[in-house]
């Protein structure tokens, strides 16, 4: 009788509560793949996701835990609070060289949130502050992101039509790591919804890194450094040759002016118009934080070269657009993306690097729904990367390495015999989506075939020769086509 | 060689249409009273309703949705369910209670949590319950609670189905139409 009573009490208790989530919950993301590469590659079709994320990215996993410290009652404005922690990294056992080692993972985010505290409709966040306006899913790029490097405090006001985010903190550890230098960072973002069909947004962040007397990690510059010597890592050699016997008098670094890296982002979204589900356009322009220092060794002695002034004028521009289309409901969807970028290092006028280039790409993906869960996927991409300062790529397996104007030159600052890299990729395969229709419905189980053609020799991560000494041992052969089969899974949870 | 590849491809395609194990199914249609209560003023999307209707129909249950207003403003599950049963003479009843809450931005997605509580009973029996916290992965910031509900419709159906099946087992003993095996359409 007593047990019946207890059972009845338990059942009654279970029936009392409304639908409340657990205090502890978890979400995350994973992608894993098996891509044996019989052409000597490392399992990725091309160098990077400019050609579409599909088959150009490796394994990745993220797990975010959330603890509700206080749960607000439904339809109330009670105080609520939660703590989030995210661990993520790019390695999975047997899927990549890292073999799932936890060394490849990091606690990328940890923050506490509280709402209905002091101000109505405002969420306070202390900890990591990353915020983005949206995603270019085809590229796995989020150009309009702010505070991805900042630890601090933010307040976000949310209403039906307007969101406002302001934040302040320190991005020194993200940018400097062990060579920490405080970087006061402040910024914000505004998003405005104009009806159901249009959204506008904009924002940015500004950091300030001052030179602190006696702090070797704050901005300093070694005086009288010629840029070419810096590029060749021959500053110390030049000094010793010009000042024989005066190694101990190598110039001391001088305090440089404060570094002020910044970022401005913009967003335009529109959609829910006929077959157009949504279109996202993002723009981002910013100046990078200058580099700090590096060490040169010459004649058995180490020299630290400080480079704040040599590296402070590096800018990045990136624009991206992605359009999602429902062409035939429950039969055919398509996504079309375009990305343009320009990286500029105004101090460097001599050597082609990724800091002086333009790139443009377009990717089109179509997904045909044979059944609710069984789909066919087709994707094609065209991309061009152009070096702004001369040759940066090798066209043939026996192309020269160091060069000047494409002519062999062991002191040349150019590389190879191409200044433009053109890349074409095509991918096709079958997709199993247990949750049904949608290009981005997940989880997805995919069996894909991909092919790439590039005018660059072996334009994919590989173990081929990348120096003259290696070439003498492993000369290789001409490779412009790259074929790959991928068995992969991806999902959010 | 080509023919072999073609056959293999057809086999793979057909594997997506494998006949499903038949659900419990009544020989005669019966009414299922359904109330969907979503807190925080979230509109229930039609697609969400449609999936619930599909899973009921595959069991020969005809959904009769009871407006939330007829639950007389009750806030507790037990009293909501009692109000639902009082509002209709349907032999079967299902109460769906849900909340939608933003979780975090994860790898380009807006992740929401949708805790759902299901309460079901056939006439003359004690209610049975199931509760689950479902993740909704949305692509756009303007997508909110309603889209989150739609996003979890498919996994929610996988929780509703066994609850309904459990109700139908023994329906004959309760004087209701007896369940029968059928070819059964997919859930």
XYZ file of C-alpha atoms in Angstrom:
680
model
C 0.000 0.000 0.000
C 2.811 2.316 0.905
C 4.659 1.560 -2.327
C 1.489 2.260 -4.327
C 1.228 5.620 -2.604
C 4.839 6.469 -3.348
C 4.413 5.450 -6.969
C 1.304 7.573 -7.250
C 3.107 10.531 -5.712
C 5.980 10.175 -8.140
C 3.642 10.012 -11.125
C 1.760 13.045 -9.892
C 5.002 14.948 -9.438
C 6.097 14.098 -12.938
C 2.824 15.369 -14.284
C 3.022 18.702 -12.532
C 5.812 20.457 -14.338
C 5.539 22.141 -17.702
C 8.075 21.579 -20.470
C 11.265 22.831 -18.861
C 14.637 22.025 -20.328
C 17.262 20.235 -18.325
C 19.653 22.420 -16.364
C 22.564 20.888 -18.236
C 22.448 20.562 -21.994
C 24.935 20.015 -24.768
C 25.189 20.988 -28.383
C 27.887 20.743 -30.969
C 29.106 19.934 -34.405
C 31.132 17.274 -36.145
C 32.409 16.386 -39.554
C 34.392 13.273 -40.304
C 35.577 11.750 -43.529
C 37.579 8.972 -45.098
C 39.314 10.133 -48.283
C 42.091 7.809 -49.383
C 44.138 9.749 -51.916
C 46.037 7.729 -54.491
C 47.561 10.822 -56.044
C 49.762 11.625 -53.085
C 47.444 14.136 -51.455
C 46.422 14.493 -47.856
C 42.729 13.823 -48.366
C 41.557 17.258 -49.424
C 40.592 18.075 -52.965
C 42.179 21.515 -53.027
C 44.147 23.877 -50.852
C 41.328 25.640 -49.039
C 37.641 26.361 -48.855
C 37.726 29.118 -51.467
C 36.654 26.294 -53.783
C 33.747 25.357 -51.498
C 34.015 23.743 -48.100
C 32.910 20.386 -49.473
C 35.910 18.018 -49.695
C 38.307 20.899 -49.002
C 38.051 20.744 -45.218
C 39.230 18.097 -42.808
C 37.712 16.569 -39.713
C 36.385 18.811 -36.971
C 34.462 18.437 -33.754
C 32.951 20.889 -31.289
C 31.078 20.327 -28.075
C 29.371 23.110 -26.169
C 27.989 22.581 -22.705
C 25.415 24.843 -21.131
C 24.467 24.991 -17.495
C 21.318 26.890 -16.591
C 22.027 28.533 -13.284
C 18.629 30.186 -13.185
C 15.715 29.325 -15.456
C 13.055 31.921 -16.068
C 9.478 30.766 -15.917
C 7.624 30.725 -19.231
C 6.161 34.055 -20.292
C 7.868 35.827 -17.421
C 10.622 38.388 -17.228
C 12.349 36.619 -14.374
C 16.100 36.813 -14.060
C 17.876 33.990 -15.850
C 21.539 33.019 -16.058
C 23.600 30.366 -17.788
C 27.205 29.334 -18.275
C 28.553 28.036 -21.584
C 31.811 26.245 -22.344
C 32.914 25.082 -25.775
C 35.707 22.676 -26.664
C 36.598 22.310 -30.325
C 39.349 21.168 -32.604
C 40.290 19.720 -35.954
C 41.250 16.154 -35.327
C 39.488 12.805 -35.092
C 41.076 9.430 -34.489
C 42.105 7.652 -37.718
C 40.830 10.555 -39.810
C 43.808 12.912 -39.916
C 47.462 13.166 -38.898
C 46.485 14.351 -35.417
C 44.705 11.041 -34.765
C 42.248 12.713 -32.438
C 44.871 13.928 -30.004
C 43.454 16.381 -27.491
C 46.449 18.599 -28.249
C 44.430 19.694 -31.259
C 41.508 20.846 -29.140
C 41.014 23.963 -27.085
C 38.519 25.557 -24.778
C 37.601 28.129 -27.375
C 34.704 29.728 -25.533
C 33.665 30.146 -21.948
C 31.122 32.722 -20.904
C 28.302 33.484 -18.531
C 25.046 35.048 -19.683
C 22.327 36.710 -17.707
C 19.057 38.249 -18.819
C 16.426 40.495 -17.269
C 19.123 41.873 -15.019
C 18.882 45.633 -14.405
C 17.565 46.272 -17.929
C 14.643 44.702 -19.757
C 15.392 42.808 -23.003
C 19.127 43.046 -22.379
C 21.413 40.040 -22.182
C 24.706 40.508 -20.395
C 27.640 38.323 -21.301
C 30.958 38.012 -19.540
C 33.746 35.913 -21.042
C 34.326 35.228 -24.722
C 32.099 37.449 -26.842
C 32.093 36.150 -30.429
C 29.116 37.287 -32.488
C 28.427 36.874 -36.213
C 25.709 38.121 -38.543
C 25.414 34.913 -40.506
C 27.182 32.251 -42.446
C 28.373 31.546 -45.969
C 27.594 27.860 -45.652
C 29.126 26.865 -48.976
C 32.463 28.309 -47.888
C 32.290 27.878 -44.117
C 33.123 31.565 -43.874
C 31.632 34.162 -41.574
C 33.046 37.494 -42.759
C 30.735 39.624 -40.617
C 32.031 38.481 -37.254
C 33.060 40.625 -34.320
C 34.704 39.887 -31.000
C 35.997 36.466 -32.060
C 39.271 37.464 -30.398
C 37.891 39.266 -27.374
C 37.443 38.360 -23.732
C 35.304 40.867 -21.898
C 31.801 42.129 -21.270
C 28.974 42.694 -23.683
C 25.376 43.806 -23.488
C 22.883 42.857 -26.151
C 19.516 44.513 -26.478
C 16.995 42.505 -28.464
C 13.585 43.629 -29.635
C 11.345 42.523 -32.445
C 13.007 44.707 -35.061
C 16.294 45.934 -33.632
C 19.246 44.227 -31.969
C 22.106 46.224 -30.517
C 25.310 44.718 -29.197
C 28.094 46.616 -27.492
C 31.165 45.090 -25.971
C 34.503 45.870 -24.435
C 37.394 43.670 -23.461
C 40.922 42.530 -24.205
C 42.093 40.698 -27.325
C 45.738 40.527 -26.266
C 45.901 36.847 -25.447
C 44.171 35.827 -28.666
C 46.530 37.848 -30.828
C 49.733 37.487 -28.828
C 49.507 34.236 -26.904
C 52.558 33.685 -24.739
C 53.914 37.046 -25.834
C 50.940 38.791 -24.248
C 50.433 42.448 -24.706
C 47.215 44.148 -23.571
C 44.911 45.112 -26.440
C 41.942 47.086 -25.242
C 39.106 46.229 -27.605
C 35.708 47.856 -27.984
C 32.990 47.677 -30.572
C 29.478 46.699 -31.345
C 26.926 45.604 -33.874
C 23.442 46.652 -34.904
C 20.898 44.552 -36.757
C 17.657 46.018 -38.069
C 14.774 43.979 -39.460
C 12.710 45.848 -42.053
C 9.617 43.689 -42.195
C 9.806 39.996 -42.958
C 11.900 40.295 -46.080
C 14.877 42.553 -45.399
C 17.546 42.843 -42.731
C 20.413 45.289 -42.430
C 23.353 45.141 -40.119
C 26.664 46.696 -39.396
C 29.317 46.791 -36.772
C 32.948 46.744 -35.992
C 35.627 46.670 -33.385
C 38.736 48.672 -32.607
C 41.707 47.602 -30.534
C 44.445 49.657 -28.947
C 47.850 48.240 -28.135
C 50.225 50.756 -26.628
C 53.980 50.473 -26.320
C 54.792 50.009 -22.642
C 58.187 51.051 -21.363
C 60.217 47.948 -20.594
C 57.653 45.471 -21.954
C 59.316 43.697 -24.872
C 56.011 42.261 -26.091
C 54.387 45.629 -26.733
C 54.980 47.380 -30.081
C 58.679 48.008 -30.712
C 60.769 48.445 -33.813
C 64.415 47.667 -34.459
C 65.771 50.837 -36.090
C 67.313 51.082 -39.550
C 65.986 47.811 -40.937
C 65.729 47.644 -44.710
C 62.536 45.910 -45.766
C 64.306 43.549 -48.146
C 66.658 42.441 -45.360
C 63.607 41.797 -43.206
C 62.010 39.730 -45.963
C 65.180 37.683 -46.418
C 65.734 37.372 -42.666
C 69.183 38.975 -43.163
C 68.940 41.983 -40.874
C 71.630 40.742 -38.497
C 73.894 39.633 -41.299
C 73.622 43.056 -42.946
C 74.388 44.804 -39.666
C 77.449 42.671 -38.911
C 78.766 43.091 -42.431
C 78.318 46.868 -42.220
C 79.627 47.068 -38.643
C 82.286 44.384 -38.227
C 83.210 43.653 -34.626
C 80.250 45.582 -33.243
C 77.826 42.711 -32.680
C 77.227 43.814 -29.102
C 76.135 47.221 -30.357
C 73.288 45.821 -32.462
C 70.606 48.541 -32.320
C 68.239 48.345 -29.398
C 64.525 48.299 -30.232
C 62.705 51.588 -29.968
C 59.165 52.058 -28.786
C 56.796 52.125 -31.739
C 53.562 54.005 -31.996
C 50.490 52.252 -30.690
C 48.971 49.551 -32.823
C 45.325 50.088 -33.725
C 43.928 47.072 -35.531
C 40.286 47.455 -36.499
C 37.493 45.730 -38.318
C 34.310 47.008 -39.948
C 31.581 44.605 -41.034
C 28.316 44.949 -42.900
C 25.373 42.727 -43.667
C 22.366 42.770 -45.961
C 19.852 39.948 -45.919
C 16.665 39.559 -47.893
C 14.398 36.736 -48.921
C 11.149 34.832 -48.480
C 10.316 35.930 -52.010
C 9.095 33.190 -54.333
C 11.800 30.601 -54.839
C 14.328 32.769 -52.978
C 14.510 31.428 -49.473
C 17.137 33.928 -48.309
C 20.143 35.849 -49.557
C 22.997 36.879 -47.302
C 25.568 39.480 -48.270
C 28.516 40.237 -45.999
C 31.435 42.612 -46.179
C 34.418 42.965 -43.922
C 37.345 45.348 -44.007
C 40.041 45.607 -41.451
C 43.624 46.156 -40.449
C 45.531 43.320 -38.830
C 47.528 43.600 -35.651
C 51.234 44.078 -36.400
C 53.676 41.278 -35.775
C 55.960 41.538 -32.763
C 59.409 40.097 -33.343
C 61.419 37.174 -34.624
C 64.907 35.805 -34.014
C 67.746 35.657 -36.547
C 70.878 33.615 -35.945
C 74.107 34.748 -37.519
C 77.605 33.512 -36.750
C 76.405 31.702 -33.637
C 74.676 34.694 -32.124
C 70.897 35.286 -31.862
C 69.406 38.671 -32.692
C 65.800 39.597 -31.960
C 64.338 41.827 -34.637
C 61.290 43.883 -33.633
C 58.892 44.506 -36.498
C 55.893 46.584 -35.389
C 56.406 49.323 -37.971
C 57.261 46.915 -40.757
C 54.034 44.959 -40.393
C 51.421 47.449 -39.258
C 49.940 48.271 -42.672
C 48.297 44.963 -43.521
C 44.665 45.196 -44.599
C 42.042 42.665 -45.566
C 38.844 43.118 -47.544
C 36.358 40.305 -48.003
C 32.907 40.288 -49.577
C 30.657 37.293 -49.774
C 27.163 36.515 -50.964
C 25.100 33.369 -50.685
C 21.683 32.789 -52.185
C 19.460 29.877 -51.212
C 16.825 28.854 -53.719
C 13.919 26.414 -53.583
C 13.584 25.738 -57.285
C 11.160 22.806 -57.175
C 9.637 22.303 -53.727
C 10.716 19.019 -52.156
C 12.508 18.085 -55.397
C 15.314 20.526 -56.132
C 17.115 23.161 -54.066
C 20.157 25.187 -55.024
C 22.649 27.423 -53.256
C 24.862 29.891 -55.072
C 27.759 31.677 -53.453
C 30.323 34.281 -54.475
C 33.381 35.458 -52.554
C 35.844 38.230 -53.349
C 38.841 39.176 -51.272
C 41.820 41.494 -51.402
C 44.724 41.355 -48.986
C 47.229 44.197 -48.991
C 50.466 44.739 -47.135
C 51.435 48.292 -48.060
C 54.931 47.927 -46.642
C 55.772 44.965 -48.825
C 56.375 45.892 -52.451
C 58.926 43.180 -53.150
C 57.835 39.673 -52.348
C 54.642 37.849 -53.356
C 52.864 36.492 -50.304
C 49.304 35.751 -49.258
C 49.259 39.236 -47.739
C 49.285 40.757 -51.237
C 46.721 39.032 -53.397
C 43.200 39.101 -54.705
C 40.870 36.152 -54.965
C 37.440 35.543 -56.372
C 35.333 32.458 -56.365
C 31.867 31.207 -57.151
C 30.275 27.975 -55.976
C 26.949 26.476 -57.048
C 25.432 23.504 -55.267
C 22.257 21.702 -56.318
C 20.544 18.996 -54.340
C 17.944 16.704 -55.915
C 15.555 14.918 -53.567
C 14.832 11.445 -54.921
C 13.023 10.656 -51.683
C 12.633 12.510 -48.417
C 15.908 11.129 -47.128
C 17.839 10.099 -50.242
C 19.342 12.930 -52.263
C 21.753 13.592 -55.095
C 24.280 16.391 -54.713
C 26.107 18.324 -57.409
C 28.537 21.158 -56.811
C 30.831 23.126 -59.050
C 33.251 25.940 -58.338
C 35.431 28.377 -60.257
C 38.148 30.327 -58.492
C 41.021 32.624 -59.341
C 43.779 33.781 -57.015
C 46.079 36.507 -58.241
C 49.336 37.469 -56.609
C 49.793 41.239 -56.585
C 53.595 41.127 -56.525
C 54.614 38.619 -59.149
C 54.951 34.881 -59.364
C 53.811 32.797 -56.439
C 52.933 29.403 -57.925
C 54.693 26.652 -59.858
C 53.089 25.589 -63.157
C 55.005 22.329 -63.695
C 56.656 19.641 -61.665
C 60.065 20.844 -62.873
C 59.377 24.566 -62.577
C 62.012 26.590 -60.806
C 61.557 27.385 -57.163
C 63.091 30.782 -56.356
C 62.838 33.113 -59.341
C 62.748 36.646 -60.642
C 60.258 37.202 -63.438
C 60.026 33.481 -63.931
C 63.775 33.168 -64.464
C 65.776 30.986 -62.124
C 67.346 33.116 -59.434
C 68.571 31.632 -56.173
C 68.225 35.113 -54.574
C 64.867 35.778 -56.164
C 61.938 36.676 -53.993
C 59.348 35.303 -56.384
C 58.333 31.658 -56.390
C 57.739 29.575 -59.505
C 56.433 30.853 -62.811
C 52.767 31.753 -62.274
C 51.198 34.803 -60.693
C 47.645 33.543 -61.190
C 46.155 30.300 -59.964
C 42.948 29.133 -61.640
C 41.016 26.324 -60.013
C 37.955 24.416 -61.154
C 36.251 21.792 -59.029
C 33.285 19.499 -59.616
C 31.723 17.259 -57.002
C 28.831 14.839 -57.168
C 27.443 12.106 -55.035
C 24.667 10.659 -52.964
C 23.448 12.016 -49.661
C 21.418 10.395 -46.918
C 19.645 12.991 -44.777
C 17.682 11.261 -42.013
C 15.890 14.487 -41.122
C 14.598 15.114 -44.613
C 14.760 17.839 -47.228
C 17.222 20.688 -47.311
C 20.692 21.445 -48.640
C 21.743 22.218 -45.099
C 19.620 19.597 -43.335
C 21.817 17.605 -41.013
C 23.059 15.097 -40.164
C 24.225 14.175 -43.642
C 25.901 10.976 -44.705
C 27.612 11.502 -48.045
C 29.467 9.492 -50.650
C 31.085 11.964 -53.017
C 33.402 12.034 -55.974
C 35.334 15.212 -56.601
C 37.672 16.344 -59.318
C 39.845 19.443 -59.492
C 41.810 21.037 -62.273
C 44.354 23.723 -61.520
C 46.995 25.436 -63.607
C 49.301 25.012 -60.632
C 51.321 21.840 -60.299
C 49.828 19.522 -57.648
C 47.484 22.154 -56.231
C 46.513 20.240 -53.134
C 48.118 19.407 -49.823
C 50.660 16.781 -50.623
C 54.008 15.244 -49.837
C 55.642 16.322 -53.085
C 58.809 18.358 -53.341
C 58.642 21.966 -52.255
C 62.348 22.744 -52.405
C 65.187 22.117 -54.797
C 66.901 19.638 -52.474
C 63.748 17.560 -52.194
C 63.209 17.769 -55.933
C 66.615 16.192 -56.522
C 65.447 13.157 -54.545
C 61.778 13.059 -55.602
C 61.339 14.777 -58.966
C 57.696 13.672 -59.329
C 55.582 14.193 -62.417
C 53.061 16.595 -63.897
C 49.823 16.685 -61.836
C 47.019 19.122 -62.670
C 43.992 16.916 -62.239
C 43.110 15.674 -58.799
C 40.478 13.006 -58.186
C 39.121 12.091 -54.794
C 36.387 9.949 -53.290
C 34.998 10.877 -49.930
C 32.876 8.975 -47.468
C 31.826 11.494 -44.870
C 29.340 12.556 -42.270
C 28.475 15.982 -40.924
C 26.016 17.219 -38.408
C 25.036 19.640 -35.695
C 23.385 18.406 -32.566
C 30.513 -3.036 -65.896
C 28.215 -0.104 -66.544
C 25.182 -2.302 -65.958
C 26.616 -3.470 -62.657
C 27.173 0.104 -61.567
C 23.666 0.990 -62.649
C 22.169 -1.864 -60.680
C 24.206 -0.891 -57.680
C 22.954 2.660 -57.995
C 19.333 1.543 -58.280
C 19.823 -0.642 -55.225
C 21.123 2.290 -53.262
C 18.198 4.435 -54.382
C 15.701 1.782 -53.440
C 17.281 1.384 -50.061
C 15.868 4.815 -49.316
C 12.385 3.397 -49.869
C 12.603 0.240 -47.797
C 9.208 -0.803 -46.487
C 8.825 0.286 -42.894
C 7.793 -1.944 -40.050
C 4.071 -1.436 -39.687
C 2.994 0.792 -36.798
C 0.110 -0.089 -34.551
C -3.001 0.733 -36.521
C -6.664 0.766 -35.627
C -9.063 -1.140 -37.865
C -11.558 1.683 -37.615
C -10.609 5.341 -37.483
C -10.810 6.971 -34.085
C -10.420 10.534 -32.912
C -7.268 11.814 -31.251
C -7.702 15.072 -29.373
C -4.503 17.086 -29.617
C -3.539 20.271 -27.862
C -0.243 21.988 -28.635
C 0.867 24.434 -25.996
C 3.976 26.448 -26.718
C 5.038 28.896 -24.101
C 6.567 32.276 -24.819
C 4.016 33.276 -27.477
C 5.429 31.172 -30.285
C 3.247 30.430 -33.292
C 2.948 26.730 -34.050
C 3.974 26.266 -37.692
C 1.740 24.330 -40.056
C 4.572 21.926 -40.897
C 4.808 20.963 -37.251
C 1.084 20.231 -37.131
C 1.290 18.342 -40.403
C 3.933 15.951 -39.126
C 1.887 15.207 -36.010
C -1.109 14.610 -38.227
C 0.905 12.259 -40.449
C 2.020 10.086 -37.588
C -1.526 9.920 -36.227
C -3.083 9.135 -39.572
C -0.648 6.295 -40.160
C -2.287 4.730 -37.086
C -5.811 5.496 -38.270
C -6.163 8.252 -35.722
C -7.926 11.426 -36.834
C -6.501 14.513 -35.248
C -8.933 16.924 -33.652
C -6.936 19.887 -32.476
C -8.267 21.556 -29.377
C -7.460 25.280 -29.250
C -5.226 26.304 -26.386
C -7.925 28.700 -25.206
C -10.063 25.700 -24.265
C -7.429 24.645 -21.748
C -8.745 27.455 -19.585
C -5.393 29.052 -18.982
C -4.080 26.105 -17.016
C -0.306 26.120 -16.476
C 0.293 22.692 -14.996
C 0.545 19.625 -17.163
C -1.929 17.562 -15.172
C -4.548 20.268 -15.246
C -3.954 21.052 -18.890
C -4.436 17.407 -19.737
C -7.573 17.206 -17.656
C -8.906 20.267 -19.454
C -8.044 18.705 -22.801
C -9.961 15.534 -21.988
C -12.882 17.507 -20.706
C -13.003 19.571 -23.880
C -13.618 16.604 -26.158
C -15.157 13.160 -26.242
C -12.313 11.737 -28.338
C -11.190 8.306 -27.091
C -7.550 9.274 -27.380
C -5.827 12.447 -26.226
C -2.365 13.914 -26.722
C -1.005 17.025 -25.048
C 2.148 18.541 -26.519
C 3.894 21.148 -24.370
C 6.999 22.863 -25.648
C 9.299 25.790 -25.078
C 11.857 27.283 -27.429
C 15.033 28.795 -26.091
C 18.121 30.107 -27.859
C 21.186 28.069 -26.986
C 24.190 29.460 -28.860
C 25.798 30.224 -32.200
C 27.679 27.075 -33.217
C 29.751 26.750 -36.386
C 27.585 29.056 -38.414
C 24.277 27.819 -37.058
C 21.869 29.258 -34.544
C 21.203 26.442 -32.137
C 17.982 26.470 -30.166
C 16.792 24.083 -27.496
C 13.236 22.828 -27.683
C 12.203 20.949 -24.546
C 9.033 19.028 -25.297
C 6.748 17.167 -22.951
C 4.220 14.686 -24.321
C 1.258 13.436 -22.324
C -1.106 10.884 -23.850
C -3.879 8.576 -22.757
C -6.788 6.658 -24.075
C -10.171 6.937 -22.422
C -10.281 5.415 -18.975
C -6.554 5.038 -18.488
C -3.905 6.998 -16.676
C -1.827 9.283 -18.845
C 1.644 8.313 -20.008
C 4.405 10.834 -20.486
C 7.571 11.379 -22.410
C 9.905 14.353 -22.237
C 12.806 15.248 -24.464
C 15.059 18.230 -25.092
C 15.471 18.537 -28.856
C 18.069 20.636 -30.678
C 16.922 22.954 -33.447
C 19.654 24.069 -35.838
C 18.642 27.199 -37.689
C 20.529 29.003 -40.395
C 19.399 32.551 -39.932
C 19.157 34.922 -37.037
C 15.655 35.994 -38.026
C 14.477 32.437 -37.553
C 13.147 32.116 -34.031
C 10.864 29.928 -31.961
C 8.406 29.039 -34.689
C 11.157 27.885 -37.033
C 12.769 26.017 -34.152
C 9.553 24.054 -33.665
C 9.409 23.222 -37.349
C 13.033 22.147 -37.258
C 12.394 19.576 -34.535
C 9.194 18.167 -36.034
C 10.952 15.126 -37.449
C 12.751 13.974 -34.288
C 9.663 14.799 -32.262
C 7.589 12.466 -34.404
C 9.969 9.659 -33.476
C 8.984 10.256 -29.845
C 5.268 10.662 -30.492
C 4.999 7.444 -32.504
C 5.878 4.979 -29.716
C 3.648 6.875 -27.325
C 0.677 6.497 -29.666
C 1.561 2.861 -30.327
C 1.577 2.253 -26.607
C -1.901 3.735 -26.336
C -3.238 1.611 -29.160
C -2.005 -1.652 -27.715
C -4.859 -3.024 -25.721
C -7.348 -0.596 -27.215
C -9.643 -3.564 -27.921
C -9.651 -4.470 -24.235
C -10.794 -0.958 -23.509
C -13.736 -1.366 -25.842
C -12.187 0.696 -28.615
C -11.385 -0.401 -32.116
C -8.778 -3.136 -32.162
C -5.328 -2.424 -33.549
C -4.437 -4.316 -36.661
C -1.238 -5.005 -38.490
C -1.025 -3.139 -41.768
C 1.379 -2.345 -44.522
C 1.635 1.001 -42.826
C 2.902 4.050 -44.545
C 6.169 5.492 -43.332
C 6.011 7.675 -40.290
